Tab-separated table of C-alpha atoms and ligand atoms in Angstrom:
chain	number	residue	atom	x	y	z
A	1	UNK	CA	23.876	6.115	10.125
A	2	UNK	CA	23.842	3.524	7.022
A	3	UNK	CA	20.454	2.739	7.244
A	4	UNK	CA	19.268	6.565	6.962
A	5	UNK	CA	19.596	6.269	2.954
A	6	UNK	CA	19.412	2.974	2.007
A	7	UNK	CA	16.565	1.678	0.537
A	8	UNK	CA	13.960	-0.925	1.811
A	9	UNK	CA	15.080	-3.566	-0.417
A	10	UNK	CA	18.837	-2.679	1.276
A	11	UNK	CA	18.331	-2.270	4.680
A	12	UNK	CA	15.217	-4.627	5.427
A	13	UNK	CA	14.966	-7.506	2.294
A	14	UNK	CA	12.536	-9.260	4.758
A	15	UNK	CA	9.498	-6.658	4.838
A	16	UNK	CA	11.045	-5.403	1.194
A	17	UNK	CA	10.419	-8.848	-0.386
A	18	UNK	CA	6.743	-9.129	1.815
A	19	UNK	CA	6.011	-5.581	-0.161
A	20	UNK	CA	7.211	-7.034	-3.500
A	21	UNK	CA	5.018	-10.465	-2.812
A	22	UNK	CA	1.663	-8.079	-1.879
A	23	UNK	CA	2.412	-5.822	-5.303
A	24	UNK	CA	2.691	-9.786	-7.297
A	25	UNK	CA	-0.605	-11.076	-4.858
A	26	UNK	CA	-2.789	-7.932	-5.434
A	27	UNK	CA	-1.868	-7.707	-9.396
A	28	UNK	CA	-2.842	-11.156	-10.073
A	29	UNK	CA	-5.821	-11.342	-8.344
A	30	UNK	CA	-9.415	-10.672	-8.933
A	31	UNK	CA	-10.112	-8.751	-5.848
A	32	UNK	CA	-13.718	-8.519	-5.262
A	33	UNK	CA	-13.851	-7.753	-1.631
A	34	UNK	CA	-16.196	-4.807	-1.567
A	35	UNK	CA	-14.529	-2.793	0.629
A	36	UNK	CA	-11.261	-2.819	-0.663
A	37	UNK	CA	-9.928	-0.627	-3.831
A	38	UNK	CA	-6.497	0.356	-5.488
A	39	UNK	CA	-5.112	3.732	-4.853
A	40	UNK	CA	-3.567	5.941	-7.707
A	41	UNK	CA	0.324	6.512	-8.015
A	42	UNK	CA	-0.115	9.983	-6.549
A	43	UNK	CA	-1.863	8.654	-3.229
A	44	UNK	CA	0.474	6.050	-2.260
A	45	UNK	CA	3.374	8.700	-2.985
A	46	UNK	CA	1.273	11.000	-0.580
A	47	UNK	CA	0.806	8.285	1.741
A	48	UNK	CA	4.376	7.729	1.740
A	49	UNK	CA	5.944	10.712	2.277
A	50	UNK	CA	7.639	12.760	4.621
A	51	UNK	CA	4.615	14.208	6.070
A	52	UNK	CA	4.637	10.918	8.079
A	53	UNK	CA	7.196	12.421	10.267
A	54	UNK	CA	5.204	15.391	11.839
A	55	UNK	CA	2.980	16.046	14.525
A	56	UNK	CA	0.017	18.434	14.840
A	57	UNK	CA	-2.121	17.754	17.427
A	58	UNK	CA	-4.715	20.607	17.359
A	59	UNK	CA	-6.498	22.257	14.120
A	60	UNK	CA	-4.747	24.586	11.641
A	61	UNK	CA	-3.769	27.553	13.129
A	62	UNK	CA	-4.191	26.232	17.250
A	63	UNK	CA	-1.681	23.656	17.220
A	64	UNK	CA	0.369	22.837	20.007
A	65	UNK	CA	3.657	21.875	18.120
A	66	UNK	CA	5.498	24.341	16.219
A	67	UNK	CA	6.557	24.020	11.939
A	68	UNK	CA	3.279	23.695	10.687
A	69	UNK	CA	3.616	25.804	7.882
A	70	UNK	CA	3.024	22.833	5.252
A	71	UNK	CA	0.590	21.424	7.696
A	72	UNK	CA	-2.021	23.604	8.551
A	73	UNK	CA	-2.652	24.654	4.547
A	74	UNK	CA	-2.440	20.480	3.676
A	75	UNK	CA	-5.148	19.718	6.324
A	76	UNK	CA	-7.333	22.986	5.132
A	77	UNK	CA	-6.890	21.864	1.755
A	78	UNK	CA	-8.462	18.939	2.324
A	79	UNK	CA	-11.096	19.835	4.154
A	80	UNK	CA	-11.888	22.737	1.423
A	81	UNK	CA	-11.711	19.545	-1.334
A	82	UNK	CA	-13.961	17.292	0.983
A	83	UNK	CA	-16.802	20.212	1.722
A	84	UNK	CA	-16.363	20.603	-2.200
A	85	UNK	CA	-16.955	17.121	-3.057
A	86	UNK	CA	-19.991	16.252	-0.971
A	87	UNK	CA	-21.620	19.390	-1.035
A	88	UNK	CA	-20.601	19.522	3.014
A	89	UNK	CA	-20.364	21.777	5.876
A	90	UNK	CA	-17.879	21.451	7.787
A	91	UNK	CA	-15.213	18.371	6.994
A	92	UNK	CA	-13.165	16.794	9.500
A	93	UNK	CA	-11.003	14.714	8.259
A	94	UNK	CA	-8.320	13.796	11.006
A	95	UNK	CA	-9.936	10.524	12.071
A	96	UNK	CA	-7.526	7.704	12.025
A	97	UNK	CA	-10.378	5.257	10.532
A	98	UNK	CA	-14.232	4.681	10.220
A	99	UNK	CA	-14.558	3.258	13.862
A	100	UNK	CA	-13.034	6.119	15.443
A	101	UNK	CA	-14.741	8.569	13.301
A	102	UNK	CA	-17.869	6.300	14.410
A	103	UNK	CA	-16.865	6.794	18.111
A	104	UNK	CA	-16.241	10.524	17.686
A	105	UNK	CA	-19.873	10.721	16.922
A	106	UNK	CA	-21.049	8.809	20.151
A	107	UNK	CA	-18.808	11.506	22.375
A	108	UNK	CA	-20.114	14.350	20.565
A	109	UNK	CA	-23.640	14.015	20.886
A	110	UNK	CA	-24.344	11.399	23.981
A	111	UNK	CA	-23.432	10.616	27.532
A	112	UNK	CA	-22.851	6.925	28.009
A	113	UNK	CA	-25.662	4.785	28.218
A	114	UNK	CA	-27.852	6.348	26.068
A	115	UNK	CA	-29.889	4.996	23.405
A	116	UNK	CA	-28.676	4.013	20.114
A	117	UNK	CA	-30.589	2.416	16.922
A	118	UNK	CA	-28.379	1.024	13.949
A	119	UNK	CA	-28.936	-1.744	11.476
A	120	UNK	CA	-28.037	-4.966	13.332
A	121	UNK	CA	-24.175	-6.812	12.247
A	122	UNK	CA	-25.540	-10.120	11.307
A	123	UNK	CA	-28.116	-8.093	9.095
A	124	UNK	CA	-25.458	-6.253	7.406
A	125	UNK	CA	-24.624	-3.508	9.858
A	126	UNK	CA	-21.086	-2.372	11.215
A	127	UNK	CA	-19.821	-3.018	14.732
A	128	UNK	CA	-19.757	0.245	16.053
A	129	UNK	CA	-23.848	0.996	15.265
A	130	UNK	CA	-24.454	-0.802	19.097
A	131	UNK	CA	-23.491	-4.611	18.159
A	132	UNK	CA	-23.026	-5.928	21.723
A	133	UNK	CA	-19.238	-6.744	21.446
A	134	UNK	CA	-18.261	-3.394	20.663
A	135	UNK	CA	-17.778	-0.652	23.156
A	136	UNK	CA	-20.728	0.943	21.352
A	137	UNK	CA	-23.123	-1.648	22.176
A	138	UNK	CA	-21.026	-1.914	25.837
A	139	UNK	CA	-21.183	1.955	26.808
A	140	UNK	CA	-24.363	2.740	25.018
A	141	UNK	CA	-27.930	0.726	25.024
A	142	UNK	CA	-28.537	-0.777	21.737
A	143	UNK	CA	-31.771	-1.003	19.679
A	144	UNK	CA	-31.069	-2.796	16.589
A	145	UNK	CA	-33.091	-2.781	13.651
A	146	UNK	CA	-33.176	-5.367	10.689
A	147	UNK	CA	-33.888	-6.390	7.145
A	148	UNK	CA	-37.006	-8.402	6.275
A	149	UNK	CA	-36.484	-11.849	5.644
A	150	UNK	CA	-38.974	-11.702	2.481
A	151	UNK	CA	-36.755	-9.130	0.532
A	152	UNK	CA	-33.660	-8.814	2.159
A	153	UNK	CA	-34.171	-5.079	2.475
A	154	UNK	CA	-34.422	-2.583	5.367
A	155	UNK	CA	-39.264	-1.661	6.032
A	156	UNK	CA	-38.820	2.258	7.098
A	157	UNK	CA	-42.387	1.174	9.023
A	158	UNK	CA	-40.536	-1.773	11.024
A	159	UNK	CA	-37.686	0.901	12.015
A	160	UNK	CA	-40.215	3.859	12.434
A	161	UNK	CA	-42.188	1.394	14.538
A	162	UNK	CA	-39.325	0.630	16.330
A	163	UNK	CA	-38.353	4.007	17.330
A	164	UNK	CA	-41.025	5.585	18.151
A	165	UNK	CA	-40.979	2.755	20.695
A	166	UNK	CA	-37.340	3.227	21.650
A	167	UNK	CA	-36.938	6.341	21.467
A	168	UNK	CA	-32.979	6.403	20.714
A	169	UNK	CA	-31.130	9.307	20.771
A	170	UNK	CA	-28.677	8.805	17.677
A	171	UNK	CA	-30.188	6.734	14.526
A	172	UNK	CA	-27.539	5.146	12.221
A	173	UNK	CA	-28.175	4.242	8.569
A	174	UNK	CA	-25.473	2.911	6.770
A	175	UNK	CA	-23.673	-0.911	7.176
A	176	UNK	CA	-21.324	-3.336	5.676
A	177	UNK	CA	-23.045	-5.750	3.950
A	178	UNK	CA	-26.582	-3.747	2.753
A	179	UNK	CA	-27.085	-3.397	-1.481
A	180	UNK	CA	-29.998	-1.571	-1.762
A	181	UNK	CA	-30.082	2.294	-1.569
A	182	UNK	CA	-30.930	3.367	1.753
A	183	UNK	CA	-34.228	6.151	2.551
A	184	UNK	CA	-31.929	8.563	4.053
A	185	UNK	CA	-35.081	10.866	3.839
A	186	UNK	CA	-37.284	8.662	5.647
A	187	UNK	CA	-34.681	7.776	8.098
A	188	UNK	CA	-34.475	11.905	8.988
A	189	UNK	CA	-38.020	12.262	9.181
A	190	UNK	CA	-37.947	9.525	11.925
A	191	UNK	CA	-34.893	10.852	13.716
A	192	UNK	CA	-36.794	14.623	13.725
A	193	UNK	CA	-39.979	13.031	15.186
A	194	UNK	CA	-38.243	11.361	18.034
A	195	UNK	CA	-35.895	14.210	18.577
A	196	UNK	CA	-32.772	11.965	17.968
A	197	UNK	CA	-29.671	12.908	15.889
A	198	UNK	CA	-29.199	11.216	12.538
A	199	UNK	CA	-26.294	9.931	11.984
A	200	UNK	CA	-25.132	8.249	8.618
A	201	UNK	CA	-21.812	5.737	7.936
A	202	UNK	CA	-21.179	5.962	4.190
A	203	UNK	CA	-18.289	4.133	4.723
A	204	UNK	CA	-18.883	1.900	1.427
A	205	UNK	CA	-20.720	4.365	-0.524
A	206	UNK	CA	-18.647	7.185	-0.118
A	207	UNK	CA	-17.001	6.996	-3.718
A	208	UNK	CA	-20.637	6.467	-5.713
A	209	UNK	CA	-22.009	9.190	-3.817
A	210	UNK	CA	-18.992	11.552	-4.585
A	211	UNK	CA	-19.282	10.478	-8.559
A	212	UNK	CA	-23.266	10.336	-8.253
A	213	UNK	CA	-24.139	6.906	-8.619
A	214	UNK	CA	-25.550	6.735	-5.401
A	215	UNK	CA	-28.202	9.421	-3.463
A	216	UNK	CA	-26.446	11.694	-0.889
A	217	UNK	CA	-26.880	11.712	2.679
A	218	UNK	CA	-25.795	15.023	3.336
A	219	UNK	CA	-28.607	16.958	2.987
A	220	UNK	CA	-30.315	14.409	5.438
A	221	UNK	CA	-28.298	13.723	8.187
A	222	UNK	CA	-26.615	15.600	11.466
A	223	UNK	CA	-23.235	13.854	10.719
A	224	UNK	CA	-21.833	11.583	8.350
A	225	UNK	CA	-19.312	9.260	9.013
A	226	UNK	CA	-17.079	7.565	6.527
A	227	UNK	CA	-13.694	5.647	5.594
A	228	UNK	CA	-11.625	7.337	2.991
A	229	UNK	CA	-10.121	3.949	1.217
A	230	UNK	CA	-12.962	1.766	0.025
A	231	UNK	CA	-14.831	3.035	-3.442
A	232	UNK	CA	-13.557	6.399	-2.590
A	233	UNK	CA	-9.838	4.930	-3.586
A	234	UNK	CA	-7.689	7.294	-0.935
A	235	UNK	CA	-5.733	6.259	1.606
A	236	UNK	CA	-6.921	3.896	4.659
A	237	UNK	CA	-8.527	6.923	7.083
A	238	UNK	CA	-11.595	8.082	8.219
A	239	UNK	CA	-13.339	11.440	7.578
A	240	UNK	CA	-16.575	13.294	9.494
A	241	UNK	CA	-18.757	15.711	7.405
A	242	UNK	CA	-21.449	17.513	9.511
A	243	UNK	CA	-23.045	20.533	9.473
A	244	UNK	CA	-21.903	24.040	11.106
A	245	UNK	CA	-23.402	23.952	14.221
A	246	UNK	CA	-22.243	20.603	14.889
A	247	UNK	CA	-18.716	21.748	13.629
A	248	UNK	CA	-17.294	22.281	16.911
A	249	UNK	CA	-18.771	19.559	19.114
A	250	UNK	CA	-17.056	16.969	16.382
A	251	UNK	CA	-14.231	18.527	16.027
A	252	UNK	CA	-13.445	18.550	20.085
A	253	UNK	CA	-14.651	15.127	19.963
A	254	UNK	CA	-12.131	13.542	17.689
A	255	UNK	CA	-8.959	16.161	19.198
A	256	UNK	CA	-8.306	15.987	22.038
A	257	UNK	CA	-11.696	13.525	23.085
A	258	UNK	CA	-10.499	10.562	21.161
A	259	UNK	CA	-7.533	11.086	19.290
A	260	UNK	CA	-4.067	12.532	19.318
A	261	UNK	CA	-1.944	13.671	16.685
A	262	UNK	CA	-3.317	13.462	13.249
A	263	UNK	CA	-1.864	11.338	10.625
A	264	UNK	CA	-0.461	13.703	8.097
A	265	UNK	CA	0.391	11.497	6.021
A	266	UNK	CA	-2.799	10.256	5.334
A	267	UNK	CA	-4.447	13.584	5.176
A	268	UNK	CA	-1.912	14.456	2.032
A	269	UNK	CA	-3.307	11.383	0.418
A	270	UNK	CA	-6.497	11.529	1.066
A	271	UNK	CA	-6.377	15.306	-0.608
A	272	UNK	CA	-5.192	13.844	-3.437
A	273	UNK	CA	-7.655	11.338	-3.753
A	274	UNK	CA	-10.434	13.774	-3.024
A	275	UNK	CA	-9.365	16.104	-6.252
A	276	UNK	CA	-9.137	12.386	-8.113
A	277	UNK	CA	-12.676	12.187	-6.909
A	278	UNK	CA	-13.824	15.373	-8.495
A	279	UNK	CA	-12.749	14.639	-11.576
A	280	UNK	CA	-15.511	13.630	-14.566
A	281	UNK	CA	-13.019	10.151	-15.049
A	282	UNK	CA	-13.975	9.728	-11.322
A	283	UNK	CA	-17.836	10.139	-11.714
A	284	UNK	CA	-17.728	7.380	-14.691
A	285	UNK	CA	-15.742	4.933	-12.444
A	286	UNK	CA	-18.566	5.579	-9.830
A	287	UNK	CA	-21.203	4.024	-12.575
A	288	UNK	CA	-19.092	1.887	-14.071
A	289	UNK	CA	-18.883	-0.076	-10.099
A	290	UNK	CA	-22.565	-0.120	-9.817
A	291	UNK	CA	-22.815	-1.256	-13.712
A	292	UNK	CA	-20.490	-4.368	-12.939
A	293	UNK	CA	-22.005	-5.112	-9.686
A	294	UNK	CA	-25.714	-5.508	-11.563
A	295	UNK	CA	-24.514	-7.657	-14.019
A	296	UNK	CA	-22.332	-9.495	-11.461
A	297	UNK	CA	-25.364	-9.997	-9.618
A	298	UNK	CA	-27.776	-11.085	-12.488
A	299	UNK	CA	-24.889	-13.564	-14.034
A	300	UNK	CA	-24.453	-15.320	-10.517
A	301	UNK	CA	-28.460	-15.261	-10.037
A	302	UNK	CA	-28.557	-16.579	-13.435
A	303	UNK	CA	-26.378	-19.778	-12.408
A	304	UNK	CA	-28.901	-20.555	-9.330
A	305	UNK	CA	-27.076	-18.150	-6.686
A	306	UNK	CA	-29.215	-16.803	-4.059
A	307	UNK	CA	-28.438	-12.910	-4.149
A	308	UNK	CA	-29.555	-11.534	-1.134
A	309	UNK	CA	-32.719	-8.893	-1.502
A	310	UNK	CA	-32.970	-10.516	-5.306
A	311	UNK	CA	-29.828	-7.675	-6.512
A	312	UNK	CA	-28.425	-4.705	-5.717
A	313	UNK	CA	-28.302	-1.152	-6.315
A	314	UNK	CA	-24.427	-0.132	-5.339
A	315	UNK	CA	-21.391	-1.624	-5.336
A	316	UNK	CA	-22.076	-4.720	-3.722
A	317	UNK	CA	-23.223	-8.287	-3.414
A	318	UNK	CA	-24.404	-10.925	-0.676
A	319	UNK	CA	-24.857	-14.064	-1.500
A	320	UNK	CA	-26.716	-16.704	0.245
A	321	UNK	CA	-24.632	-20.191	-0.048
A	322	UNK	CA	-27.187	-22.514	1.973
A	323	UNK	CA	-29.173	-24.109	-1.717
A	324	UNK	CA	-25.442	-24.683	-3.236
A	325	UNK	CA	-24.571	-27.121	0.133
A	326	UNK	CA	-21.270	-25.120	0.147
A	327	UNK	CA	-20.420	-23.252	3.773
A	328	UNK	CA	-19.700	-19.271	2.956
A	329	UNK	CA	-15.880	-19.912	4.444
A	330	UNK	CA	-15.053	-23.576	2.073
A	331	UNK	CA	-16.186	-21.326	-1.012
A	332	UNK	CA	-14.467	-18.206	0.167
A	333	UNK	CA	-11.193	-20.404	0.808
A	334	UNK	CA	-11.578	-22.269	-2.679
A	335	UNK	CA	-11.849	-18.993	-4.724
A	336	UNK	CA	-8.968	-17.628	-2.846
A	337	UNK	CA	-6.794	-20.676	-4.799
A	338	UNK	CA	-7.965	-19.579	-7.915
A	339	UNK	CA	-7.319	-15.866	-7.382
A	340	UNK	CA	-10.709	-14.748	-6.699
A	341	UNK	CA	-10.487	-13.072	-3.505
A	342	UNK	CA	-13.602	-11.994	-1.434
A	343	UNK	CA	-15.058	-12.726	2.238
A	344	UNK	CA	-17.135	-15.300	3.729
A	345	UNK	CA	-20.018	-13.461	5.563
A	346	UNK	CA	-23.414	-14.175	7.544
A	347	UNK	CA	-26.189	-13.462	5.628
A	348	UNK	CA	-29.356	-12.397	7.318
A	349	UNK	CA	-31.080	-14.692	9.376
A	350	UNK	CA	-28.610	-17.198	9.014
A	351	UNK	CA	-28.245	-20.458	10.703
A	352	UNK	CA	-24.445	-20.699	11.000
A	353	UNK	CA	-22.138	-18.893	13.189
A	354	UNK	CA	-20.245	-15.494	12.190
A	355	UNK	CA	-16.972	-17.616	11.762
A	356	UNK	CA	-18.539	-20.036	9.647
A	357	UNK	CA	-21.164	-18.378	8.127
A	358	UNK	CA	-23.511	-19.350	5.135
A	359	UNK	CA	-22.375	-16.387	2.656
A	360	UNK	CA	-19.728	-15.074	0.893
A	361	UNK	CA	-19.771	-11.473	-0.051
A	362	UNK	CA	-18.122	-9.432	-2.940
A	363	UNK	CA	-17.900	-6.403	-4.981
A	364	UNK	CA	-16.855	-4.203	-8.046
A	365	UNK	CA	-14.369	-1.049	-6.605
A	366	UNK	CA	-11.232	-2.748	-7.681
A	367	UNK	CA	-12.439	-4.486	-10.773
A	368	UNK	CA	-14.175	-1.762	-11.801
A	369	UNK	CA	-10.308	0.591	-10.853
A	370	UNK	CA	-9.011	-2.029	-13.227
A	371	UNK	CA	-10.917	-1.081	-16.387
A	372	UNK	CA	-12.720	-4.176	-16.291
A	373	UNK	CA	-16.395	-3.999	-17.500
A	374	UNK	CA	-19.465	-6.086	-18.169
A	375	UNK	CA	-17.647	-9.159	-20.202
A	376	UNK	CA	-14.912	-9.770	-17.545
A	377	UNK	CA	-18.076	-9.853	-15.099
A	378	UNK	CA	-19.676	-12.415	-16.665
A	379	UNK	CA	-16.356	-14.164	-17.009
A	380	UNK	CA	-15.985	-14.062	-13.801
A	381	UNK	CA	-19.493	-15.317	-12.472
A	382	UNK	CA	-18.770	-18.323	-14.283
A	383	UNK	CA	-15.230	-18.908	-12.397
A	384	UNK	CA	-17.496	-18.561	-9.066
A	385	UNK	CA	-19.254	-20.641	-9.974
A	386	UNK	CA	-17.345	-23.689	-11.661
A	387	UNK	CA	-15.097	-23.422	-8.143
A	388	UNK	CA	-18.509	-23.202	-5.810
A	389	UNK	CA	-19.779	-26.189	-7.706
A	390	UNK	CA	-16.313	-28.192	-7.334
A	391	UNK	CA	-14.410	-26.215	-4.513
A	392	UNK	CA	-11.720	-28.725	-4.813
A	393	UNK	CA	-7.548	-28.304	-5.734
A	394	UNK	CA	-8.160	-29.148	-9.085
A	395	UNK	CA	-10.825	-26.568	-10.386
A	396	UNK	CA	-9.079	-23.995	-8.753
A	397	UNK	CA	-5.618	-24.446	-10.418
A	398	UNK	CA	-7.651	-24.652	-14.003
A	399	UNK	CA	-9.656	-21.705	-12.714
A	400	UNK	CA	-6.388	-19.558	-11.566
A	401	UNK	CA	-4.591	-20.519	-14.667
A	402	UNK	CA	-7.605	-18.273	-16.790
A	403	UNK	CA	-7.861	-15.686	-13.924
A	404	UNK	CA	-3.882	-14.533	-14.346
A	405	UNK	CA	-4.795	-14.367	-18.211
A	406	UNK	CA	-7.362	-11.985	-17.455
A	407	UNK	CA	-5.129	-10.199	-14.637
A	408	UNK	CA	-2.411	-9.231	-16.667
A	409	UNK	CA	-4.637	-7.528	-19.624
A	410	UNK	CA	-6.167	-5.366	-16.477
A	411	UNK	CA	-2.904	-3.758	-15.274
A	412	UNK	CA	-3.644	-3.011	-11.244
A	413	UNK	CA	-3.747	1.135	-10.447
A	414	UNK	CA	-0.692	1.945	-8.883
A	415	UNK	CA	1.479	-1.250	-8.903
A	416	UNK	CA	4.648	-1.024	-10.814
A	417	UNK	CA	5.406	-4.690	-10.835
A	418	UNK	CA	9.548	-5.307	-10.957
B	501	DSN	N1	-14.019	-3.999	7.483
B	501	DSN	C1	-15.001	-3.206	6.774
B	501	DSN	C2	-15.645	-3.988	5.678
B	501	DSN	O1	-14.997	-4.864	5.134
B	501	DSN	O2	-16.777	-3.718	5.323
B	501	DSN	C3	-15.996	-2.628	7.681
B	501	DSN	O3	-15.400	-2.035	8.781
């Protein structure tokens, strides 16, 4: 029984020396993927604990496994810290990401093959809002809404148009690739007139609206929907807030209608990282993302970038590649040389396919988790754009060499490099 004590680096050197390489990679890069982020100390020791070894199907106090007396308070304690934070309800927060906790919403409110409206994918939507690969757009009949191509941004007529002549029966606001704020009040109105439920994904938003950089959709919708690991910084998870007479349909709908056990792990980190989120520290890192992300966005529009919608008003950026003559993916894979890491993406109404789109897109939660503030954003618009101009080997070795200056001044949350 060797292996029982020994540690990683011991008994597996393999995945041990993969984990060391990730700690060096993540460090010593600029990551500017907008939906990433680095968790504190005390979440990855959450997320890595012994809690990991238990099961609990069921809710606290109707489980159907014994030796849940450090469960049942952990899970309550997050939901208390989660219906704290967002001003919520009722909190769920067993879902094992934001596509189940997506799906959980389809089962609780709809029989298959009912009407659903959501901001389209290629538009900057998520999957599970009806896109036609996805069981959501498979099981269900999808009406998809856009953005206009004029200003990039979401007309509340258009979508009011559009359901009053659809008539859905669960609205979605909420996407992956959207910067402006989104109308949640309009969006409720609309839902109320066509007797629809309103659900909203604040998957990416969820940390600016905890730390009030961004309006709340609470107040506004049926359900909300979210992942627990991008600006909110916890653990990868998912989470449903709703309110109390939709309590019980959600919760039967994500145990047993979807999901099994819950991760417990997870839910001790993510309790963690939703008392880090209450915090005043928390609420200035909130601003401090959108703050970066502005001047991100002016610096790169100031070089001749095409920001998509002309800016943005959260934590993220889309940028339109097509006047630069530089494919979203060459760019994406040039910056990734030089340490800047984000994602090639379509922008709306684009030309190219999904896998080789015309955009790249990028954001401020890690940065921003890093201490790093307007100057290293303009610093770093100019690396974007020296590599977009000359995405050769060349610029991005000079490029990197500046990059792991910059890097090591910005220690990375929760890394203890050895
Ligand atoms: N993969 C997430 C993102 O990057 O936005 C959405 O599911």
């Amino acid at each position: 029984m060797k292996f029982v004590d020994e540690p990683l680096s011991a008994s597996d050197p393999k995945v041990a020396a993969l984990v060391r390489a990730e700690e060096r990679r993540q460090a010593d890069t600029i990551r500017l993927i907008p939906s990433e982020n680095y968790v504190s100390r005390a979440v990855l020791e959450a997320s890595g604990s012994v809690f990991t070894n238990k099961y609990s199907e069921g809710y606290a106090q109707k489980r159907y496994y014994e030796g849940q007396q450090n469960v049942d308070p952990l899970e309550s304690l997050a939901q208390e810290r989660a219906c704290a934070l967002f001003g919520a309800e009722h909190a769920n927060v067993q879902p094992y990401s934001g596509s189940p906790a997506n799906l959980a919403v389809y089962f609780a409110f709809l029989q298959p093959g009912a009407k659903v409206m959501g901001l389209a994918l290629p538009m900057g939507g998520h999957l599970t809002h009806g896109w036609n690969v996805s069981i959501t757009g498979k099981y269900f009949q999808p009406v998809q809404y856009g953005v206009r191509k004029d200003t990039g941004r979401i007309d509340m007529d258009e979508v009011r148009d559009l359901a009053r002549r659809e008539r859905p029966a669960l609205v979605w606001a909420g996407g992956t690739a959207y910067s402006r704020f989104w109308d949640f009040a309009a969006f409720a109105e609309i839902a109320k007139e066509i007797g629809a439920r309103f659900a909203v994904d604040m998957a990416h938003i969820a940390g600016l609206v905890a730390g009030q950089a961004h309006p709340s959709p609470i107040l506004h919708a049926d359900v909300v929907s979210t992942t627990t690991h991008k600006t909110l910084r916890g653990p990868r998870g998912g989470m449903l807030l709703c309110k109390q007479p939709y309590a019980a349909a959600i919760d039967k709908a994500v145990f047993p209608g979807l999901q099994g056990g819950p991760h417990d792990h997870n839910t001790a980190a993510l309790a963690v990282a939703l008392n880090e989120a209450a915090q005043p520290a928390f609420k200035e890192y909130a601003h401090q993302v959108v703050a970066n992300a502005k001047v991100l966005a002016a610096e790169l529009m100031a070089r001749g970038f095409h920001v998509v919608s002309g800016g943005t008003d959260n934590h993220l950026i889309l940028v339109d590649l097509t006047n630069k003559a530089v494919p979203g993916k060459v760019a994406a894979k040039a910056l990734d040389k030089a340490g800047i890491e984000l994602n090639y993406n379509s922008v709306p109404y684009d030309t190219r396919k999904p896998f080789d789109p015309s955009g790249i897109r990028l954001g401020t939660p890690s940065v921003s988790s890093r201490g790093m503030g307007e100057a290293e954003m303009k610093q770093i618009a100019a690396w974007i754009d020296r590599v977009v101009s000359k995405p050769d080997d060349d610029t991005a070795a000079k490029v990197l060499a500046e990059v792991l200056e910059v890097t090591r001044r910005f220690p990375a949350p929760g890394i203890l490099l050895k």
